[in-house]
Tab-separated table of C-alpha atoms in Angstrom:
chain	number	residue	atom	x	y	z
A	8	VAL	CA	-33.817	57.457	-70.388
A	9	THR	CA	-33.489	54.019	-68.664
A	10	TYR	CA	-32.669	50.450	-70.638
A	11	THR	CA	-32.996	46.151	-69.601
A	12	LEU	CA	-30.894	45.851	-66.894
A	13	PHE	CA	-28.310	43.083	-66.415
A	14	PRO	CA	-28.292	39.753	-66.728
A	15	ALA	CA	-31.515	40.291	-69.243
A	16	ALA	CA	-29.171	42.390	-71.325
A	17	ASN	CA	-25.488	42.810	-71.897
A	18	ALA	CA	-23.657	46.193	-72.146
A	19	GLN	CA	-24.125	46.048	-76.056
A	20	THR	CA	-28.076	45.927	-76.145
A	21	GLN	CA	-27.841	48.311	-73.217
A	22	ALA	CA	-26.160	50.643	-75.540
A	23	LEU	CA	-28.512	49.780	-78.314
A	24	GLN	CA	-30.997	51.158	-75.923
A	25	ILE	CA	-29.910	54.517	-74.929
A	26	GLY	CA	-29.301	55.290	-78.787
A	27	GLU	CA	-32.890	53.890	-79.709
A	28	ALA	CA	-34.424	56.463	-76.919
A	29	VAL	CA	-31.600	59.205	-77.801
A	30	ASN	CA	-32.336	58.547	-81.625
A	31	TRP	CA	-36.844	58.955	-80.662
A	32	VAL	CA	-35.809	62.129	-78.917
A	33	HIS	CA	-33.890	63.819	-82.324
A	34	ALA	CA	-36.919	62.823	-84.537
A	35	ASN	CA	-39.489	63.920	-81.857
A	36	ALA	CA	-38.046	66.897	-79.933
A	37	SER	CA	-39.940	69.893	-82.210
A	38	ARG	CA	-42.990	68.307	-80.669
A	39	PHE	CA	-42.084	69.159	-76.815
A	40	GLY	CA	-40.717	72.425	-78.060
A	41	ALA	CA	-37.145	71.617	-77.935
A	42	ASP	CA	-34.320	71.812	-80.551
A	43	PRO	CA	-33.384	68.581	-81.866
A	44	GLU	CA	-29.775	69.904	-83.064
A	45	ARG	CA	-28.869	70.367	-79.459
A	46	ILE	CA	-29.177	67.209	-77.831
A	47	ALA	CA	-26.486	66.082	-75.029
A	48	LEU	CA	-25.875	62.684	-73.532
A	49	MET	CA	-24.797	62.481	-69.796
A	50	GLY	CA	-24.112	59.780	-67.496
A	51	HIS	CA	-22.996	58.629	-64.195
A	52	SER	CA	-20.897	55.049	-63.313
A	53	ALA	CA	-22.907	52.584	-65.586
A	54	GLY	CA	-24.762	55.096	-66.937
A	55	CYS	CA	-21.174	56.822	-67.911
A	56	HIS	CA	-20.313	53.550	-69.471
A	57	LEU	CA	-23.211	53.482	-71.618
A	58	SER	CA	-23.736	56.938	-72.967
A	59	SER	CA	-20.336	56.685	-74.047
A	60	LEU	CA	-20.529	53.472	-75.824
A	61	ALA	CA	-23.691	54.361	-77.285
A	62	THR	CA	-22.592	58.076	-78.316
A	63	LEU	CA	-18.796	56.510	-79.875
A	64	THR	CA	-20.360	53.523	-81.586
A	65	GLY	CA	-22.797	55.786	-83.459
A	66	ALA	CA	-25.759	54.225	-82.068
A	67	ALA	CA	-26.973	57.925	-80.489
A	68	GLN	CA	-26.239	59.709	-83.581
A	69	PRO	CA	-27.790	63.432	-83.035
A	70	VAL	CA	-25.438	63.795	-79.771
A	71	LYS	CA	-23.823	67.126	-79.978
A	72	ALA	CA	-22.099	67.197	-76.283
A	73	LEU	CA	-20.945	64.264	-74.142
A	74	ILE	CA	-20.763	64.512	-70.779
A	75	CYS	CA	-19.107	61.112	-68.874
A	76	ASN	CA	-19.215	61.469	-65.366
A	77	ASP	CA	-17.131	58.444	-63.437
A	78	THR	CA	-16.476	54.943	-64.341
A	79	ARG	CA	-14.066	53.026	-64.805
A	80	ALA	CA	-15.654	50.720	-67.736
A	81	TYR	CA	-14.135	52.504	-70.410
A	82	ASP	CA	-11.637	50.301	-71.359
A	83	LEU	CA	-12.112	46.772	-69.510
A	84	PRO	CA	-8.974	45.306	-70.661
A	85	PHE	CA	-7.224	47.912	-69.098
A	86	LEU	CA	-8.644	47.982	-66.181
A	87	ALA	CA	-8.442	44.084	-65.842
A	88	SER	CA	-4.555	44.901	-66.437
A	89	MET	CA	-4.834	47.387	-63.453
A	90	SER	CA	-6.473	44.592	-61.332
A	91	GLY	CA	-3.996	41.955	-62.006
A	92	GLY	CA	-5.816	40.082	-65.001
A	93	GLY	CA	-9.588	39.706	-63.896
A	94	LEU	CA	-12.239	42.687	-63.358
A	95	PRO	CA	-12.846	44.098	-59.856
A	96	ALA	CA	-15.774	42.378	-58.239
A	97	LEU	CA	-18.304	44.854	-59.426
A	98	TYR	CA	-17.750	44.647	-63.162
A	99	ALA	CA	-16.827	40.705	-62.996
A	100	PRO	CA	-20.603	39.626	-63.577
A	101	ALA	CA	-21.815	41.955	-66.013
A	102	PHE	CA	-18.425	41.693	-68.236
A	103	SER	CA	-17.719	37.699	-67.538
A	104	ASN	CA	-16.913	37.183	-71.430
A	105	ARG	CA	-13.842	38.830	-71.982
A	106	LYS	CA	-13.883	38.071	-75.338
A	107	MET	CA	-16.481	40.984	-75.912
A	108	TRP	CA	-14.452	43.215	-73.127
A	109	GLN	CA	-12.900	44.903	-76.455
A	110	ALA	CA	-16.508	45.652	-77.831
A	111	TRP	CA	-18.037	46.961	-74.871
A	112	SER	CA	-14.854	49.412	-73.849
A	113	PRO	CA	-15.825	53.000	-75.521
A	114	ILE	CA	-12.641	53.923	-75.633
A	115	SER	CA	-12.301	51.273	-78.890
A	116	TYR	CA	-14.379	53.433	-80.554
A	117	SER	CA	-12.257	56.699	-80.120
A	118	GLY	CA	-10.953	56.929	-83.471
A	119	LEU	CA	-13.322	55.465	-86.071
A	120	LYS	CA	-15.298	58.551	-86.543
A	121	ASP	CA	-15.979	62.147	-85.477
A	122	HIS	CA	-17.689	62.417	-82.109
A	123	PRO	CA	-19.225	65.207	-80.056
A	124	PRO	CA	-17.000	67.243	-77.691
A	125	THR	CA	-16.869	65.056	-74.404
A	126	LEU	CA	-16.608	66.874	-70.692
A	127	VAL	CA	-14.771	63.294	-68.750
A	128	ALA	CA	-15.340	63.604	-65.128
A	129	TRP	CA	-13.800	61.383	-62.266
A	130	SER	CA	-13.749	61.266	-58.674
A	131	ARG	CA	-11.278	59.637	-56.151
A	132	GLY	CA	-11.769	56.139	-55.870
A	133	ARG	CA	-8.983	52.983	-56.882
A	134	GLY	CA	-7.797	53.872	-60.609
A	135	ARG	CA	-10.870	56.451	-61.598
A	136	ASP	CA	-7.861	59.235	-62.471
A	137	ARG	CA	-6.020	56.525	-64.934
A	138	VAL	CA	-8.623	55.017	-66.494
A	139	SER	CA	-10.353	58.325	-67.226
A	140	MET	CA	-7.509	60.202	-68.401
A	141	ARG	CA	-6.689	57.505	-70.725
A	142	PHE	CA	-9.806	57.426	-72.184
A	143	ALA	CA	-9.499	61.380	-72.807
A	144	ASP	CA	-6.258	61.123	-73.814
A	145	ALA	CA	-7.350	58.601	-76.684
A	146	LEU	CA	-10.475	60.795	-77.403
A	147	GLU	CA	-7.892	63.688	-77.637
A	148	PHE	CA	-5.505	61.807	-80.226
A	149	ASP	CA	-8.172	60.850	-82.192
A	150	GLY	CA	-9.551	64.382	-82.920
A	151	THR	CA	-12.381	64.881	-80.411
A	152	GLU	CA	-11.889	68.096	-78.385
A	153	VAL	CA	-12.210	67.078	-74.870
A	154	THR	CA	-12.840	68.659	-71.612
A	155	ARG	CA	-11.366	67.084	-68.484
A	156	PHE	CA	-12.487	67.408	-64.521
A	157	ASP	CA	-10.044	66.247	-61.759
A	158	GLY	CA	-12.707	66.083	-58.836
A	159	LYS	CA	-10.850	63.530	-56.862
A	160	ARG	CA	-10.090	66.477	-53.793
A	161	GLN	CA	-14.008	67.259	-53.615
A	162	TYR	CA	-16.062	63.816	-54.621
A	163	ASN	CA	-16.195	60.260	-54.083
A	164	HIS	CA	-18.207	58.124	-56.823
A	165	PHE	CA	-21.356	58.981	-54.841
A	166	SER	CA	-21.006	62.358	-54.233
A	167	ILE	CA	-20.142	63.424	-57.667
A	168	ASP	CA	-23.410	62.034	-58.904
A	169	ARG	CA	-25.370	63.335	-55.940
A	170	ARG	CA	-23.987	67.285	-55.659
A	171	MET	CA	-24.562	67.548	-59.613
A	172	GLY	CA	-26.906	70.669	-59.829
A	173	ARG	CA	-27.445	70.945	-56.128
A	174	GLU	CA	-24.280	73.380	-55.985
A	175	ARG	CA	-23.325	76.412	-58.085
A	176	ARG	CA	-19.581	75.317	-58.297
A	177	GLY	CA	-17.464	72.265	-58.896
A	178	LEU	CA	-18.625	69.556	-61.707
A	179	THR	CA	-22.137	71.469	-61.408
A	180	GLN	CA	-20.185	74.526	-62.865
A	181	MET	CA	-17.805	73.188	-65.404
A	182	VAL	CA	-20.950	71.168	-67.005
A	183	ASP	CA	-22.920	74.212	-67.412
A	184	GLY	CA	-20.075	76.271	-68.962
A	185	PHE	CA	-19.564	73.231	-71.073
A	186	LEU	CA	-23.143	73.005	-72.290
A	187	SER	CA	-23.722	76.912	-72.773
A	188	GLU	CA	-20.393	76.374	-75.125
A	189	LYS	CA	-21.267	73.555	-76.905
A	190	LEU	CA	-24.916	73.572	-77.824
A	191	ALA	CA	-24.956	77.424	-77.981
A	192	VAL	CA	-26.868	78.520	-80.401
């Protein structure tokens, strides 16, 4: 699934596009021999932010399992507070409108409705564990079933994605088990 990149689209538009794509897959899954009731959504980095935003806002309705792989954008105001009041340089251009930080933060939607079981994974890197655990805690507090994967001893931000599916241990093993359990027929 792809989406219009910044600056042509903001996070809200991007999340809506992800939702439209997932909803299309749901509506057309049986045409391709897939089960429309066994859709999982997974993203890494910006894809993680947008997948979680699309799922938690309800833009991607039929998601039965969500896998969040290593972002710090779950809670933009909290991220800014960790960085002296402003967002880190990598995030600043795309999230320059402070008035939208709450709306563009997936954590803001944690208690608004029932959410699918969610796996939250993080790597080492400045604040990734704190932001990820805060997000997982908020989901869990509001009744979402959450599985955590602390990858900071094994992975950096790039290797946690690059090694996915290429090794039979670590995050790959966790994702396989999570999907087997949550999407079991």
